């Protein structure tokens, strides 16, 4: 999943990712078409070996079932939108014959209204994402995420670095094999952990692996183990120890206020980092993510919300960003307080209810037509995933 903020250039890995998705989609469609056009070997054998004009009831039942399956497959191929052929099965929504969301209730987390925020103490407001979201601050965090794509050490990476003056002691953490990258630094009295998104074929492989859920060690909710995307978890685990080591090198202790951010795959890793670092006793102060995919299941979402109840976690989304709709809801479930933009910042935003799946925000669009939106991303200027906080950001 791309994690570029800039819309100037379409990176070759992004095109590669679309090609991989198309390959998976064509493979799935070929298998489906094969079921339509080619009789099964079992059916052919039954026809060849029939020695009686009166078939056994079991053979008749088999033929009826096969005929019904053939009709259903023909109907699915004919009725599905053409772009479904480009979508891997794990990402398919109900429009493409996939499974829609279940009726599993989301974790409840009522967000205060603006009027209620004004009645709260400063300490209470500081702990609420609904009371603390600032678009100006979000632009700074988006710039931090954009800086992860160059060499941020020395903080001379161009416009992204210039948008956040005062960053010092920047240290990179890299695992090129898995395309897992992050950096840490100091910003005023706080420390910062920033995760970079995918920009290589190996990174895209990790993204695809994340449609498979794996157990998150040490996490459960009401007796149910937490499950998260396996690729997301592997990426984070590979660099987690180095992140903590570099924080120590630059003088960041567990009592130092800590900011976390990332975009796309980097946002998924940032989410796992928040949960992990909070569990280890670090003082998470605030977090902003952009274009974040669903990271884990409802048990993880519930455990995350409980653990981060006193930390503002702003998950910024755009209606035209395909990544925020993936992987499909159920068993996956979003976390954090969604800050929902219909498009450009000039259209305003909505602070959502904090459940992770607010029906009045991103979820109001169903699956968002994610496959069609992915196809739009061939043209960077039309790709919502690459246009966060435009035109409020001072650089494209």
Short mmCIF file of C-alpha atoms in Angstrom, two decimals, residues 77-344:
data_model
loop_
_atom_site.label_atom_id
_atom_site.label_comp_id
_atom_site.label_asym_id
_atom_site.label_seq_id
_atom_site.Cartn_x
_atom_site.Cartn_y
_atom_site.Cartn_z
CA UNK A 77 -19.54 -13.60 -13.62
CA UNK A 78 -22.36 -11.81 -15.45
CA UNK A 79 -23.51 -9.61 -12.57
CA UNK A 80 -20.21 -8.57 -10.97
CA UNK A 81 -18.80 -5.15 -11.94
CA UNK A 82 -16.01 -5.46 -14.51
CA UNK A 83 -13.37 -4.21 -12.06
CA UNK A 84 -13.95 -7.20 -9.78
CA UNK A 85 -11.59 -9.17 -11.99
CA UNK A 86 -8.73 -7.04 -10.64
CA UNK A 87 -9.49 -7.68 -6.97
CA UNK A 88 -7.84 -10.47 -4.92
CA UNK A 89 -10.42 -12.66 -3.18
CA UNK A 90 -9.41 -11.51 0.30
CA UNK A 91 -10.20 -7.91 -0.63
CA UNK A 92 -13.53 -8.54 -2.36
CA UNK A 93 -16.65 -6.86 -1.04
CA UNK A 94 -20.25 -7.91 -1.48
CA UNK A 95 -20.30 -6.16 -4.88
CA UNK A 96 -17.79 -8.73 -6.12
CA UNK A 97 -19.33 -11.73 -4.42
CA UNK A 98 -17.32 -11.35 -1.22
CA UNK A 99 -18.64 -11.40 2.32
CA UNK A 100 -20.03 -8.21 3.76
CA UNK A 101 -19.66 -7.04 7.33
CA UNK A 102 -21.25 -9.09 10.04
CA UNK A 103 -23.52 -7.78 12.74
CA UNK A 104 -20.73 -7.99 15.34
CA UNK A 105 -21.07 -4.80 17.39
CA UNK A 106 -18.05 -2.47 17.29
CA UNK A 107 -16.22 -1.46 20.46
CA UNK A 108 -18.14 1.41 22.02
CA UNK A 109 -16.35 4.67 22.67
CA UNK A 110 -18.59 7.73 22.85
CA UNK A 111 -16.87 10.90 21.68
CA UNK A 112 -17.69 14.23 23.37
CA UNK A 113 -19.29 16.95 21.27
CA UNK A 114 -17.54 20.34 20.81
CA UNK A 115 -19.84 21.80 23.47
CA UNK A 116 -18.91 19.02 25.87
CA UNK A 117 -15.22 19.55 25.14
CA UNK A 118 -15.53 23.17 26.26
CA UNK A 119 -16.96 22.03 29.59
CA UNK A 120 -14.11 19.59 30.20
CA UNK A 121 -10.93 20.41 32.09
CA UNK A 122 -7.72 20.93 30.13
CA UNK A 123 -6.45 17.58 31.38
CA UNK A 124 -9.61 15.80 30.20
CA UNK A 125 -9.53 17.53 26.82
CA UNK A 126 -5.90 16.49 26.30
CA UNK A 127 -6.92 12.83 26.54
CA UNK A 128 -9.71 13.03 23.96
CA UNK A 129 -9.10 12.79 20.22
CA UNK A 130 -12.40 14.57 19.58
CA UNK A 131 -11.27 17.56 21.64
CA UNK A 132 -7.66 17.71 20.44
CA UNK A 133 -7.75 17.24 16.66
CA UNK A 134 -6.04 20.13 14.93
CA UNK A 135 -5.74 20.31 11.15
CA UNK A 136 -2.65 22.49 11.49
CA UNK A 137 -1.04 19.88 13.71
CA UNK A 138 -2.19 17.10 11.37
CA UNK A 139 -0.32 18.81 8.51
CA UNK A 140 2.86 18.71 10.61
CA UNK A 141 2.42 15.01 11.33
CA UNK A 142 1.74 14.35 7.63
CA UNK A 143 5.01 16.13 6.83
CA UNK A 144 6.80 13.89 9.35
CA UNK A 145 5.36 10.89 7.51
CA UNK A 146 6.45 12.30 4.13
CA UNK A 147 10.00 12.84 5.42
CA UNK A 148 10.32 9.09 5.98
CA UNK A 149 10.75 8.62 2.21
CA UNK A 150 14.04 10.48 2.03
CA UNK A 151 17.00 10.35 4.37
CA UNK A 152 15.72 12.32 7.36
CA UNK A 153 19.01 12.24 9.29
CA UNK A 154 20.29 15.79 9.55
CA UNK A 155 16.74 16.98 8.83
CA UNK A 156 17.61 18.40 5.44
CA UNK A 157 15.15 16.40 3.33
CA UNK A 158 13.53 19.35 1.58
CA UNK A 159 9.99 20.65 1.94
CA UNK A 160 8.79 17.91 4.29
CA UNK A 161 11.58 18.63 6.77
CA UNK A 162 11.17 22.38 6.37
CA UNK A 163 7.49 22.04 7.33
CA UNK A 164 8.51 20.78 10.79
CA UNK A 165 11.33 22.98 12.11
CA UNK A 166 13.06 21.99 15.30
CA UNK A 167 13.52 18.25 14.72
CA UNK A 168 16.84 17.05 16.14
CA UNK A 169 18.72 13.82 16.88
CA UNK A 170 17.07 11.96 14.00
CA UNK A 171 18.03 8.28 13.69
CA UNK A 172 16.90 5.82 10.99
CA UNK A 173 15.89 2.20 11.53
CA UNK A 174 15.86 0.00 8.41
CA UNK A 175 15.17 -3.59 7.43
CA UNK A 176 15.55 -3.64 3.65
CA UNK A 177 14.66 -7.32 3.32
CA UNK A 178 11.10 -6.73 4.56
CA UNK A 179 10.93 -3.08 3.48
CA UNK A 180 10.37 -2.07 7.10
CA UNK A 181 11.59 1.44 7.84
CA UNK A 182 11.17 4.03 10.59
CA UNK A 183 12.99 6.91 12.20
CA UNK A 184 13.04 8.49 15.64
CA UNK A 185 13.89 12.01 16.71
CA UNK A 186 13.28 14.77 19.18
CA UNK A 187 10.76 17.56 18.65
CA UNK A 188 10.83 20.10 21.44
CA UNK A 189 10.30 18.29 24.72
CA UNK A 190 8.82 15.23 23.01
CA UNK A 191 10.20 12.27 21.11
CA UNK A 192 8.81 11.09 17.78
CA UNK A 193 8.53 7.67 16.10
CA UNK A 194 7.66 7.75 12.40
CA UNK A 195 6.99 4.73 10.17
CA UNK A 196 7.48 4.67 6.42
CA UNK A 197 5.11 2.92 4.07
CA UNK A 198 5.67 0.51 1.22
CA UNK A 199 7.96 1.45 -1.64
CA UNK A 200 9.25 -1.92 -2.87
CA UNK A 201 8.04 -5.28 -4.17
CA UNK A 202 9.01 -7.01 -0.92
CA UNK A 203 6.96 -4.47 1.00
CA UNK A 204 3.94 -5.15 -1.18
CA UNK A 205 4.41 -8.84 -0.47
CA UNK A 206 4.16 -8.05 3.24
CA UNK A 207 0.99 -6.03 2.59
CA UNK A 208 -0.61 -8.98 0.81
CA UNK A 209 0.43 -11.28 3.66
CA UNK A 210 -1.53 -9.05 6.03
CA UNK A 211 -4.87 -10.29 4.74
CA UNK A 212 -3.97 -13.40 6.78
CA UNK A 213 -4.58 -12.95 10.48
CA UNK A 214 -2.15 -14.13 13.13
CA UNK A 215 -2.30 -13.99 16.92
CA UNK A 216 -0.79 -10.95 18.62
CA UNK A 217 1.20 -12.29 21.59
CA UNK A 218 0.05 -11.03 24.96
CA UNK A 219 -3.17 -9.47 23.69
CA UNK A 220 -6.70 -10.62 24.42
CA UNK A 221 -10.13 -9.14 25.09
CA UNK A 222 -12.77 -10.86 27.18
CA UNK A 223 -10.96 -14.16 26.80
CA UNK A 224 -10.58 -13.88 23.02
CA UNK A 225 -7.08 -13.66 21.52
CA UNK A 226 -6.30 -10.60 19.41
CA UNK A 227 -5.61 -11.26 15.74
CA UNK A 228 -3.71 -8.88 13.44
CA UNK A 229 -2.39 -8.90 9.87
CA UNK A 230 0.62 -11.20 9.74
CA UNK A 231 2.63 -8.98 7.37
CA UNK A 232 2.02 -5.86 9.47
CA UNK A 233 3.11 -7.69 12.62
CA UNK A 234 6.23 -9.20 11.08
CA UNK A 235 7.34 -5.81 9.76
CA UNK A 236 6.91 -4.17 13.14
CA UNK A 237 8.52 -6.98 15.14
CA UNK A 238 11.62 -6.91 12.92
CA UNK A 239 12.44 -3.30 13.84
CA UNK A 240 10.74 -2.89 17.24
CA UNK A 241 13.87 -3.62 19.26
CA UNK A 242 15.98 -1.20 17.21
CA UNK A 243 13.36 1.52 17.63
CA UNK A 244 13.52 1.23 21.40
CA UNK A 245 17.32 1.15 21.29
CA UNK A 246 17.52 4.32 19.18
CA UNK A 247 15.03 6.09 21.44
CA UNK A 248 17.38 5.36 24.31
CA UNK A 249 20.40 6.60 22.32
CA UNK A 250 18.80 10.02 21.78
CA UNK A 251 17.79 10.33 25.43
CA UNK A 252 14.12 9.37 25.20
CA UNK A 253 13.01 7.56 28.33
CA UNK A 254 9.68 5.95 29.13
CA UNK A 255 8.60 9.17 30.86
CA UNK A 256 9.32 11.38 27.82
CA UNK A 257 6.16 12.38 25.88
CA UNK A 258 6.05 10.27 22.73
CA UNK A 259 4.37 11.05 19.38
CA UNK A 260 3.71 8.32 16.78
CA UNK A 261 2.73 8.71 13.13
CA UNK A 262 2.75 6.96 9.75
CA UNK A 263 0.83 6.64 6.50
CA UNK A 264 -0.63 3.52 4.83
CA UNK A 265 1.59 0.54 5.75
CA UNK A 266 3.43 2.93 8.04
CA UNK A 267 0.12 3.71 9.73
CA UNK A 268 -0.52 -0.01 10.30
CA UNK A 269 2.93 -0.41 11.87
CA UNK A 270 2.37 2.76 13.92
CA UNK A 271 -0.82 1.22 15.32
CA UNK A 272 1.00 -1.90 16.47
CA UNK A 273 3.79 0.28 17.87
CA UNK A 274 1.33 2.34 19.90
CA UNK A 275 -0.15 -0.77 21.48
CA UNK A 276 3.27 -2.31 22.14
CA UNK A 277 5.00 0.80 23.49
CA UNK A 278 2.04 1.63 25.72
CA UNK A 279 2.16 -1.90 27.12
CA UNK A 280 5.89 -1.45 27.83
CA UNK A 281 5.23 1.70 29.83
CA UNK A 282 6.13 4.48 27.38
CA UNK A 283 4.26 7.77 27.76
CA UNK A 284 2.35 8.04 24.49
CA UNK A 285 1.10 11.59 24.18
CA UNK A 286 -0.67 11.66 20.79
CA UNK A 287 -0.78 9.95 17.42
CA UNK A 288 -1.87 10.75 13.86
CA UNK A 289 -2.15 8.19 11.08
CA UNK A 290 -3.08 8.74 7.43
CA UNK A 291 -4.55 6.29 4.94
CA UNK A 292 -4.47 3.46 7.45
CA UNK A 293 -5.72 -0.01 6.46
CA UNK A 294 -7.57 -2.20 8.93
CA UNK A 295 -4.89 -3.78 11.13
CA UNK A 296 -6.65 -6.46 13.16
CA UNK A 297 -9.92 -8.01 14.27
CA UNK A 298 -12.58 -6.73 16.68
CA UNK A 299 -10.81 -8.26 19.70
CA UNK A 300 -7.68 -6.27 18.85
CA UNK A 301 -9.77 -3.13 18.25
CA UNK A 302 -11.40 -3.48 21.67
CA UNK A 303 -8.09 -4.14 23.43
CA UNK A 304 -6.49 -1.20 21.60
CA UNK A 305 -9.28 1.21 22.57
CA UNK A 306 -9.06 0.19 26.21
CA UNK A 307 -5.28 0.49 26.29
CA UNK A 308 -5.24 3.86 24.51
CA UNK A 309 -8.26 5.37 26.28
CA UNK A 310 -6.16 8.25 27.63
CA UNK A 311 -4.21 8.92 24.44
CA UNK A 312 -5.64 10.87 21.47
CA UNK A 313 -5.31 8.64 18.39
CA UNK A 314 -6.41 10.46 15.23
CA UNK A 315 -6.93 8.22 12.19
CA UNK A 316 -7.27 10.59 9.24
CA UNK A 317 -9.18 9.22 6.22
CA UNK A 318 -10.40 10.38 2.81
CA UNK A 319 -13.54 9.09 1.13
CA UNK A 320 -11.60 8.52 -2.11
CA UNK A 321 -8.70 6.60 -0.54
CA UNK A 322 -9.02 2.90 -1.45
CA UNK A 323 -6.62 1.71 1.26
CA UNK A 324 -8.83 2.72 4.20
CA UNK A 325 -11.50 0.25 3.01
CA UNK A 326 -9.10 -2.71 3.07
CA UNK A 327 -8.86 -5.45 4.15
CA UNK A 328 -12.62 -5.92 4.14
CA UNK A 329 -14.50 -5.42 7.41
CA UNK A 330 -15.16 -8.61 9.38
CA UNK A 331 -13.02 -10.05 10.70
CA UNK A 332 -10.94 -6.86 10.37
CA UNK A 333 -11.97 -3.78 12.35
CA UNK A 334 -10.57 -0.23 12.38
CA UNK A 335 -9.13 1.42 15.51
CA UNK A 336 -8.72 5.00 16.74
CA UNK A 337 -10.92 8.05 16.28
CA UNK A 338 -11.55 8.58 12.58
CA UNK A 339 -11.14 12.11 11.22
CA UNK A 340 -13.09 11.88 7.99
CA UNK A 341 -12.52 14.09 4.96
CA UNK A 342 -14.78 13.82 1.92
CA UNK A 343 -11.88 15.07 -0.19
CA UNK A 344 -9.88 18.28 0.00
#
